Short mmCIF file of C-alpha atoms in Angstrom, two decimals:
data_model
loop_
_atom_site.label_atom_id
_atom_site.label_comp_id
_atom_site.label_asym_id
_atom_site.label_seq_id
_atom_site.Cartn_x
_atom_site.Cartn_y
_atom_site.Cartn_z
CA MET A 1 0.00 0.00 0.00
CA ALA A 2 1.05 3.60 -0.52
CA GLN A 3 2.81 5.32 2.34
CA LEU A 4 1.60 8.68 3.69
CA VAL A 5 4.85 10.39 4.70
CA GLY A 6 3.67 13.76 6.01
CA GLY A 7 2.06 17.09 5.37
CA LEU A 8 3.04 20.52 4.12
CA ALA A 9 1.24 23.83 4.44
CA THR A 10 1.99 27.29 3.12
CA SER A 11 0.30 30.55 2.29
CA HIS A 12 -0.09 31.43 -1.37
CA ILE A 13 0.10 34.94 -2.79
CA PRO A 14 0.31 35.83 -6.48
CA ALA A 15 3.22 38.20 -5.80
CA ILE A 16 5.36 35.20 -4.75
CA GLY A 17 5.31 34.14 -8.40
CA GLY A 18 6.76 37.50 -9.42
CA ALA A 19 9.40 37.36 -6.68
CA ILE A 20 10.56 33.88 -7.76
CA HIS A 21 10.61 35.00 -11.39
CA LYS A 22 12.74 38.06 -10.56
CA GLY A 23 14.99 36.16 -8.12
CA LEU A 24 14.11 38.36 -5.13
CA GLN A 25 14.31 35.58 -2.52
CA GLN A 26 17.08 37.31 -0.57
CA ASP A 27 15.63 40.81 -0.94
CA ALA A 28 14.93 42.30 2.52
CA TYR A 29 11.15 42.24 2.01
CA TRP A 30 11.03 38.62 0.84
CA LYS A 31 13.84 37.01 2.85
CA PRO A 32 11.84 36.31 6.06
CA PHE A 33 9.31 34.44 3.92
CA PHE A 34 11.63 32.46 1.63
CA ASP A 35 14.06 31.59 4.46
CA GLY A 36 11.41 29.33 5.95
CA PHE A 37 11.72 26.84 3.12
CA PRO A 38 15.28 25.36 3.07
CA PRO A 39 14.85 23.18 6.21
CA ILE A 40 11.69 21.72 4.70
CA ARG A 41 13.34 21.15 1.33
CA LYS A 42 16.08 19.25 3.13
CA TRP A 43 13.48 17.01 4.78
CA LEU A 44 11.70 16.51 1.44
CA GLY A 45 15.05 15.54 -0.10
CA ARG A 46 15.28 12.80 2.51
CA VAL A 47 11.70 11.43 2.46
CA LYS A 48 11.29 11.92 -1.32
CA PRO A 49 7.52 11.82 -1.84
CA ASP A 50 6.45 10.70 -5.32
CA VAL A 51 2.97 12.21 -5.20
CA VAL A 52 1.40 15.24 -3.50
CA VAL A 53 -2.31 15.61 -2.80
CA ILE A 54 -2.99 19.34 -2.62
CA PHE A 55 -5.87 21.07 -0.83
CA TYR A 56 -6.20 24.53 -2.34
CA ASN A 57 -8.76 27.12 -3.38
CA ASP A 58 -9.23 28.39 -6.91
CA HIS A 59 -9.33 32.19 -7.39
CA GLY A 60 -11.35 32.35 -10.57
CA LEU A 61 -9.10 30.56 -13.04
CA ASN A 62 -10.79 27.18 -13.44
CA PHE A 63 -14.11 27.88 -11.74
CA PHE A 64 -16.49 30.79 -12.09
CA LEU A 65 -19.80 31.46 -10.33
CA ASP A 66 -21.70 29.68 -13.12
CA LYS A 67 -20.64 26.37 -11.58
CA MET A 68 -19.11 26.51 -8.13
CA PRO A 69 -18.31 23.13 -6.58
CA THR A 70 -17.76 22.82 -2.84
CA PHE A 71 -15.18 20.06 -3.31
CA ALA A 72 -13.63 19.33 -6.72
CA VAL A 73 -11.02 16.64 -7.31
CA GLY A 74 -8.72 16.69 -10.32
CA ALA A 75 -8.41 13.47 -12.33
CA ALA A 76 -6.23 14.66 -15.19
CA GLU A 77 -3.00 13.35 -16.73
CA ARG A 78 -1.73 16.92 -16.87
CA TYR A 79 -2.63 20.20 -15.21
CA ASP A 80 -2.03 23.45 -17.01
CA ASN A 81 -1.48 26.80 -15.37
CA ALA A 82 -2.76 29.86 -17.27
CA ASP A 83 -2.96 33.65 -17.28
CA GLU A 84 -4.78 34.85 -14.15
CA GLY A 85 -4.84 38.47 -15.26
CA TRP A 86 -2.08 39.86 -13.06
CA GLY A 87 0.92 39.39 -15.27
CA ILE A 88 2.56 36.71 -13.11
CA PRO A 89 4.46 34.25 -15.29
CA THR A 90 2.59 31.12 -16.36
CA LEU A 91 4.33 27.96 -15.18
CA PRO A 92 4.82 24.79 -17.25
CA PRO A 93 2.24 22.01 -16.79
CA PHE A 94 2.29 19.66 -13.78
CA LYS A 95 1.93 15.89 -14.03
CA GLY A 96 -1.23 14.29 -12.63
CA GLU A 97 -1.43 11.00 -10.68
CA VAL A 98 -4.64 9.75 -12.24
CA ASP A 99 -4.79 6.34 -10.54
CA LEU A 100 -4.67 7.96 -7.12
CA SER A 101 -7.22 10.60 -8.20
CA TRP A 102 -9.77 7.92 -9.04
CA HIS A 103 -8.92 5.88 -5.98
CA ILE A 104 -9.56 8.96 -3.80
CA ILE A 105 -12.75 9.79 -5.70
CA ASN A 106 -14.08 6.25 -5.24
CA ALA A 107 -13.04 5.84 -1.61
CA VAL A 108 -14.13 9.29 -0.43
CA THR A 109 -17.51 9.08 -2.17
CA GLU A 110 -17.99 5.76 -0.39
CA GLN A 111 -17.55 7.79 2.83
CA ASP A 112 -20.54 9.98 1.85
CA PHE A 113 -18.62 12.94 0.42
CA ASP A 114 -20.14 14.22 -2.81
CA LEU A 115 -17.42 15.43 -5.14
CA VAL A 116 -17.11 17.10 -8.50
CA THR A 117 -14.56 15.27 -10.66
CA CYS A 118 -12.46 17.13 -13.23
CA GLN A 119 -10.65 15.41 -16.10
CA GLU A 120 -9.58 18.84 -17.25
CA MET A 121 -8.65 21.45 -14.70
CA LEU A 122 -6.58 24.61 -14.87
CA ILE A 123 -4.59 25.12 -11.68
CA ASP A 124 -3.92 28.64 -10.43
CA HIS A 125 -1.17 30.17 -8.29
CA ALA A 126 -2.60 28.58 -5.15
CA CYS A 127 -1.77 25.15 -6.53
CA THR A 128 1.38 25.92 -8.54
CA LEU A 129 3.35 28.31 -6.31
CA PRO A 130 3.61 26.00 -3.28
CA LEU A 131 5.04 23.32 -5.59
CA LYS A 132 7.57 25.89 -6.80
CA LEU A 133 8.39 26.91 -3.23
CA PHE A 134 8.98 23.37 -1.97
CA TRP A 135 10.70 22.19 -5.18
CA PRO A 136 12.32 25.23 -6.83
CA GLY A 137 13.88 23.18 -9.65
CA GLU A 138 12.07 20.73 -11.86
CA CYS A 139 9.02 19.39 -10.02
CA PRO A 140 9.76 15.74 -9.04
CA VAL A 141 6.23 14.92 -7.86
CA SER A 142 2.95 14.17 -9.58
CA ILE A 143 -0.16 15.72 -8.10
CA VAL A 144 -3.82 15.28 -7.17
CA PRO A 145 -5.43 18.72 -6.71
CA ILE A 146 -8.45 19.01 -4.42
CA CYS A 147 -10.14 22.37 -4.76
CA VAL A 148 -12.24 23.65 -1.84
CA ASN A 149 -14.66 26.54 -2.41
CA THR A 150 -13.71 29.67 -0.49
CA VAL A 151 -15.18 32.06 -3.08
CA GLN A 152 -18.93 31.89 -2.65
CA PHE A 153 -20.72 31.32 0.64
CA PRO A 154 -21.92 28.98 1.99
CA LEU A 155 -18.46 27.44 2.41
CA PRO A 156 -17.93 23.96 3.79
CA SER A 157 -17.44 24.03 7.56
CA ALA A 158 -14.05 23.54 9.22
CA ARG A 159 -15.43 20.31 10.68
CA ARG A 160 -16.41 19.06 7.24
CA VAL A 161 -13.08 19.88 5.59
CA TYR A 162 -11.24 18.15 8.43
CA ALA A 163 -13.42 15.07 7.91
CA LEU A 164 -12.80 15.20 4.17
CA GLY A 165 -9.07 15.33 4.86
CA ARG A 166 -9.34 12.31 7.08
CA ALA A 167 -11.19 10.38 4.37
CA VAL A 168 -8.57 11.42 1.81
CA GLY A 169 -5.80 10.24 4.15
CA GLU A 170 -7.50 6.85 4.56
CA ALA A 171 -7.86 6.61 0.79
CA ILE A 172 -4.17 7.35 0.24
CA GLN A 173 -3.21 4.55 2.59
CA SER A 174 -5.51 2.04 0.93
CA TRP A 175 -4.09 2.85 -2.52
CA ASP A 176 -2.47 -0.22 -4.00
CA SER A 177 0.87 1.33 -4.87
CA ASP A 178 4.39 1.42 -3.49
CA LYS A 179 4.57 5.19 -3.92
CA LYS A 180 5.19 7.70 -1.16
CA VAL A 181 2.53 10.36 -0.82
CA ALA A 182 2.51 13.72 0.97
CA VAL A 183 -0.51 15.95 1.58
CA MET A 184 -0.26 19.69 1.14
CA ALA A 185 -2.35 22.71 2.12
CA SER A 186 -2.22 26.01 0.29
CA GLY A 187 -3.96 28.99 1.86
CA GLY A 188 -4.23 31.51 4.68
CA LEU A 189 -3.29 32.50 7.20
CA SER A 190 -5.23 35.54 8.43
CA HIS A 191 -5.88 38.15 5.77
CA GLN A 192 -8.66 40.22 4.29
CA LEU A 193 -8.51 41.81 0.86
CA ASP A 194 -11.94 43.43 0.66
CA GLY A 195 -13.93 46.07 2.50
CA GLU A 196 -13.12 48.73 5.07
CA ARG A 197 -11.53 45.99 7.18
CA ALA A 198 -8.97 45.21 4.43
CA GLY A 199 -5.59 44.47 5.97
CA HIS A 200 -7.08 42.63 8.95
CA ILE A 201 -4.48 40.28 10.46
CA ASN A 202 -4.79 38.23 13.65
CA LYS A 203 -1.39 37.05 14.81
CA ASP A 204 -2.65 35.57 18.09
CA PHE A 205 -5.16 33.36 16.34
CA ASP A 206 -2.71 32.28 13.63
CA LEU A 207 -0.07 31.21 16.13
CA LYS A 208 -2.64 29.37 18.22
CA PHE A 209 -3.90 27.67 15.06
CA ILE A 210 -0.44 26.52 13.93
CA ASP A 211 0.24 25.20 17.42
CA SER A 212 -3.12 23.40 17.52
CA LEU A 213 -2.19 21.36 14.47
CA LEU A 214 0.52 19.75 16.57
CA THR A 215 -1.20 19.45 19.90
CA ASN A 216 -4.93 19.43 19.32
CA PRO A 217 -5.68 19.16 15.58
CA GLU A 218 -9.47 19.41 15.92
CA TRP A 219 -9.29 22.70 17.87
CA ALA A 220 -10.25 24.90 14.92
CA THR A 221 -13.17 22.69 13.91
CA GLN A 222 -15.16 24.24 16.78
CA PHE A 223 -15.46 27.48 14.79
CA SER A 224 -18.20 28.27 12.27
CA ILE A 225 -17.26 29.90 8.97
CA HIS A 226 -18.72 33.14 10.33
CA ASP A 227 -16.44 32.87 13.38
CA LEU A 228 -13.43 32.20 11.17
CA VAL A 229 -14.17 35.20 8.94
CA GLU A 230 -14.57 37.38 12.01
CA LYS A 231 -11.30 36.15 13.51
CA THR A 232 -9.11 35.67 10.44
CA GLY A 233 -10.63 37.77 7.64
CA THR A 234 -12.62 36.99 4.52
CA GLN A 235 -9.65 35.23 2.92
CA GLY A 236 -8.27 33.94 6.22
CA VAL A 237 -10.86 31.17 5.91
CA GLU A 238 -8.42 29.58 3.49
CA LEU A 239 -6.99 27.98 6.62
CA LEU A 240 -9.62 25.33 5.86
CA MET A 241 -6.95 23.81 3.60
CA TRP A 242 -4.63 23.30 6.57
CA LEU A 243 -7.41 21.40 8.32
CA GLY A 244 -7.84 19.17 5.26
CA MET A 245 -4.11 18.42 5.27
CA ARG A 246 -4.06 17.77 9.01
CA GLY A 247 -7.17 15.59 8.87
CA ALA A 248 -5.40 13.40 6.32
CA LEU A 249 -2.46 12.85 8.69
CA THR A 250 -4.78 11.96 11.55
CA SER A 251 -5.84 8.91 9.59
CA ASN A 252 -2.51 7.13 9.89
CA SER A 253 -0.77 8.39 12.94
CA ALA A 254 -1.60 9.10 16.53
CA SER A 255 0.87 11.96 16.55
CA VAL A 256 2.95 14.03 14.20
CA ARG A 257 6.41 15.48 14.47
CA LYS A 258 7.04 19.07 13.45
CA VAL A 259 9.76 19.28 10.83
CA HIS A 260 9.75 23.07 10.64
CA SER A 261 7.45 26.07 10.79
CA ASN A 262 7.65 29.74 9.95
CA TYR A 263 5.36 32.73 10.40
CA HIS A 264 5.86 36.17 8.92
CA ILE A 265 3.80 39.36 8.59
CA PRO A 266 3.23 40.67 5.97
CA ILE A 267 3.67 39.54 2.41
CA SER A 268 1.26 41.61 0.35
CA ASN A 269 -1.77 41.85 2.73
CA THR A 270 -1.26 38.44 4.26
CA ALA A 271 0.10 36.86 7.41
CA THR A 272 2.11 34.01 5.94
CA GLY A 273 2.38 30.63 7.59
CA LEU A 274 4.50 27.63 6.76
CA LEU A 275 4.49 24.17 8.31
CA ALA A 276 5.81 20.70 7.61
CA LEU A 277 4.67 17.71 9.64
CA GLU A 278 6.04 14.19 9.54
CA SER A 279 3.83 11.25 10.33
CA ALA A 280 5.22 9.87 13.57
CA GLY A 281 4.35 6.34 12.53
CA PRO A 282 1.37 4.05 12.27
CA PHE A 283 -0.90 3.41 15.25
CA MET B 1 -46.10 40.36 18.62
CA LYS B 2 -43.55 37.58 18.29
CA TYR B 3 -39.81 37.92 18.26
CA GLN B 4 -37.28 35.18 17.76
CA PHE B 5 -34.11 34.87 19.69
CA ILE B 6 -31.42 32.33 20.30
CA PHE B 7 -31.02 30.92 23.77
CA SER B 8 -28.49 28.23 24.65
CA ASN B 9 -28.05 27.48 20.94
CA ARG B 10 -31.74 26.62 20.59
CA LEU B 11 -34.02 28.84 18.63
CA ARG B 12 -36.77 30.22 20.85
CA ILE B 13 -39.71 32.39 19.97
CA LEU B 14 -40.18 35.34 22.29
CA ILE B 15 -43.80 36.29 22.86
CA ILE B 16 -44.78 39.76 23.95
CA GLU B 17 -48.48 40.25 24.61
CA GLN B 18 -50.16 43.42 25.63
CA LEU B 19 -53.07 42.80 28.00
CA GLY B 20 -54.62 46.15 28.79
CA SER B 21 -51.90 48.14 30.48
CA ALA B 22 -49.87 45.03 31.34
CA ILE B 23 -47.25 43.36 29.20
CA ARG B 24 -46.82 39.61 29.38
CA LEU B 25 -43.53 38.09 28.35
CA GLY B 26 -43.18 34.46 27.38
CA ALA B 27 -41.10 32.15 25.27
CA ARG B 28 -41.50 28.81 23.60
CA PRO B 29 -39.29 26.66 21.31
CA ALA B 30 -39.54 27.43 17.61
CA ILE B 31 -41.88 25.07 15.76
CA ASN B 32 -42.59 24.36 12.11
CA GLY B 33 -44.54 27.25 10.69
CA ASP B 34 -42.69 29.98 12.58
CA VAL B 35 -41.13 32.47 10.22
CA VAL B 36 -37.49 32.41 11.14
CA THR B 37 -35.04 34.86 9.64
CA GLN B 38 -31.89 34.11 11.52
CA THR B 39 -29.17 36.59 10.72
CA LEU B 40 -25.60 36.41 11.86
CA PRO B 41 -24.08 39.42 13.54
CA LYS B 42 -22.50 41.79 11.05
CA ILE B 43 -18.71 41.82 10.93
CA PRO B 44 -17.66 45.47 10.60
CA GLY B 45 -16.17 46.46 7.24
CA THR B 46 -16.86 43.03 5.82
CA THR B 47 -19.31 41.79 3.19
CA PRO B 48 -19.32 37.99 2.99
CA PHE B 49 -19.84 36.96 -0.64
CA ASP B 50 -23.07 35.04 -0.14
CA GLY B 51 -25.92 34.10 -2.43
CA GLU B 52 -27.37 37.60 -2.34
CA GLN B 53 -24.06 39.17 -3.39
CA ALA B 54 -23.47 36.44 -5.97
CA ARG B 55 -26.85 37.14 -7.60
CA LYS B 56 -26.42 40.90 -7.51
CA GLY B 57 -22.88 40.83 -8.87
CA TYR B 58 -23.07 38.02 -11.41
CA ARG B 59 -22.56 40.12 -14.53
CA LEU B 60 -19.91 42.34 -12.97
CA ASN B 61 -17.97 39.31 -11.77
CA LYS B 62 -18.39 37.61 -15.13
CA MET B 63 -16.80 40.61 -16.81
CA CYS B 64 -13.92 40.60 -14.32
CA TYR B 65 -13.48 36.83 -14.79
CA SER B 66 -13.09 37.50 -18.54
CA PHE B 67 -9.96 39.53 -17.72
CA ASN B 68 -8.05 36.28 -17.36
CA SER B 69 -7.57 36.66 -21.11
CA ALA B 70 -5.10 39.26 -22.42
CA ALA B 71 -7.28 39.78 -25.52
CA ASN B 72 -10.26 40.64 -23.30
CA ARG B 73 -8.19 43.03 -21.20
CA ALA B 74 -7.13 44.79 -24.39
CA GLU B 75 -10.73 44.96 -25.59
CA PHE B 76 -11.82 46.52 -22.30
CA ILE B 77 -9.05 49.13 -22.45
CA GLU B 78 -9.97 49.91 -26.06
CA ASN B 79 -13.60 50.69 -25.25
CA GLU B 80 -14.69 50.36 -21.63
CA GLU B 81 -18.29 51.41 -22.19
CA ALA B 82 -18.87 48.93 -25.01
CA TYR B 83 -17.22 46.16 -22.99
CA MET B 84 -19.38 46.85 -19.94
CA SER B 85 -22.52 46.87 -22.06
CA LYS B 86 -21.51 43.61 -23.72
CA PHE B 87 -21.60 41.99 -20.27
CA GLY B 88 -24.88 43.71 -19.36
CA LEU B 89 -23.64 45.62 -16.31
CA ASN B 90 -26.23 47.78 -14.56
CA GLU B 91 -25.73 51.50 -13.94
CA GLN B 92 -24.46 51.03 -10.40
CA GLN B 93 -21.85 48.55 -11.62
CA LYS B 94 -20.80 50.74 -14.56
CA ALA B 95 -20.39 53.78 -12.31
CA ALA B 96 -18.26 51.78 -9.86
CA ILE B 97 -16.04 50.53 -12.71
CA ARG B 98 -15.66 54.06 -14.12
CA ALA B 99 -14.75 55.37 -10.65
CA ARG B 100 -12.27 52.46 -10.03
CA CYS B 101 -13.82 52.42 -6.57
CA VAL B 102 -13.40 49.03 -4.87
CA LEU B 103 -15.92 49.68 -2.07
CA ASP B 104 -18.54 50.66 -4.66
CA LEU B 105 -17.69 47.57 -6.69
CA ILE B 106 -18.25 45.39 -3.60
CA ALA B 107 -21.55 47.18 -2.92
CA ALA B 108 -22.52 46.37 -6.52
CA GLY B 109 -21.90 42.65 -5.88
CA GLY B 110 -18.24 42.37 -6.83
CA ASN B 111 -16.16 39.55 -5.37
CA ALA B 112 -12.58 40.22 -4.23
CA TYR B 113 -11.04 37.40 -6.27
CA TYR B 114 -12.58 38.60 -9.54
CA LEU B 115 -12.16 42.31 -8.76
CA ALA B 116 -8.43 41.63 -8.34
CA LYS B 117 -8.29 40.83 -12.05
CA PHE B 118 -9.88 44.21 -12.83
CA ALA B 119 -7.34 45.94 -10.57
CA GLY B 120 -4.56 44.04 -12.32
CA ILE B 121 -5.34 45.84 -15.58
CA PHE B 122 -4.13 49.05 -13.98
CA GLY B 123 -1.12 47.42 -12.36
CA LEU B 124 -2.60 47.88 -8.89
CA ASP B 125 -1.54 45.39 -6.25
CA MET B 126 -3.40 44.26 -3.14
CA GLN B 127 -1.80 46.94 -0.97
CA ASP B 128 -3.03 49.65 -3.39
CA ILE B 129 -6.49 48.14 -3.12
CA GLY B 130 -6.26 47.91 0.67
CA ALA B 131 -5.13 51.52 0.94
CA GLN B 132 -7.99 52.72 -1.26
CA GLN B 133 -10.64 50.87 0.76
CA THR B 134 -9.34 51.98 4.14
CA GLY B 135 -8.84 55.61 3.09
CA MET B 136 -5.11 55.45 3.73
CA THR B 137 -2.06 56.20 1.66
CA LYS B 138 -0.18 53.10 0.57
CA PRO B 139 2.69 53.73 3.06
CA GLU B 140 0.10 54.13 5.85
CA PHE B 141 -1.57 50.87 4.87
CA GLN B 142 1.80 49.10 4.74
CA ALA B 143 2.59 50.45 8.22
CA LYS B 144 -0.73 49.09 9.47
CA LEU B 145 0.17 45.63 8.13
CA ARG B 146 3.62 45.74 9.69
CA ALA B 147 2.11 46.81 13.00
CA ALA B 148 0.11 43.55 13.08
CA ALA B 149 3.43 41.72 13.44
CA THR B 150 4.24 43.40 16.75
CA THR B 151 0.87 43.05 18.48
#
């Protein structure tokens, strides 16, 4: 069976794409953000996952309001990135892991989750940039993108996304393959782009949230979406992705070991978080 | 008169009856048939993009979504009015686009993710947008963000 080796989580911001493109990683503004990554890359170089299952939210590249799925799973051989309208460079396509996609779709639907399946799916900066951050060279992993709606309310609850993550984690471990799989979250942490409250950041909550993923992973599932928007901002709710990632790890391991974490305010309007967790071993 | 309220996470119906000069207060659990319009407390300076906003802003957001394409961005720049009409924007939405006013665009049903593509046409980044909405200069807005790191 496939082995679930651990989880990764990072914020995503379009401007990161521009910074990578221009080589600004050591620029004073960007350094505190990019310096979080080398220890995690070192760990990834050791555990060498073959496949990454990515929880992310689309920002109006693949999905528009005409059809807005709550949970959409990619099942494509290849995922293209495309122009998002901001002039950030378009990245080359990423390789899909179609067998695992369908295994997840089948197993998770069996657990009463109703999914949208996508044999064609454009992936935006939220999916591509984390891959670039963790593997700056040629991408050595194939992917299964899982898109969670954070655009149009009602959004799925924190509790529901955590449960989805758990079901995805169980599916990964029942996949008949000798491949190593990591789960990844792309989103958050606290930020708000719109309204008079634009620029809202909640450092206390973010730090408590990161800590909870180590010590008490279901802590944030107590909050409603309304609570999370109030505490973390309209786009801070993207922390749902981190709960999906963490839920997946819960399925194979009683505890996790922190590989590395980083937290920095601000990049663009966002409090940026970074975390890598290693599965501490099977029950 | 009947008023609803939430008590201990259970929806209760508050009953206020006027009997002559006296007022009687009572409460009972909500039952089928009660008209319940539960609203969540408003978060200041925040407009969650719910069904109401999504309906109101559909055409505006559809136009902004079209700006994923460079050809469409060029067409908009070439003739804004014609492009807005092509997407069937209403007067409120057109005025907000002409004014480049993000708060007005949100009031007209715009969603932050799609509006960002409109802002991108003018080379505005998220800190420009944040400054405009909060009535600050960009350096003031940046200082506000940095201040969040020290609290």
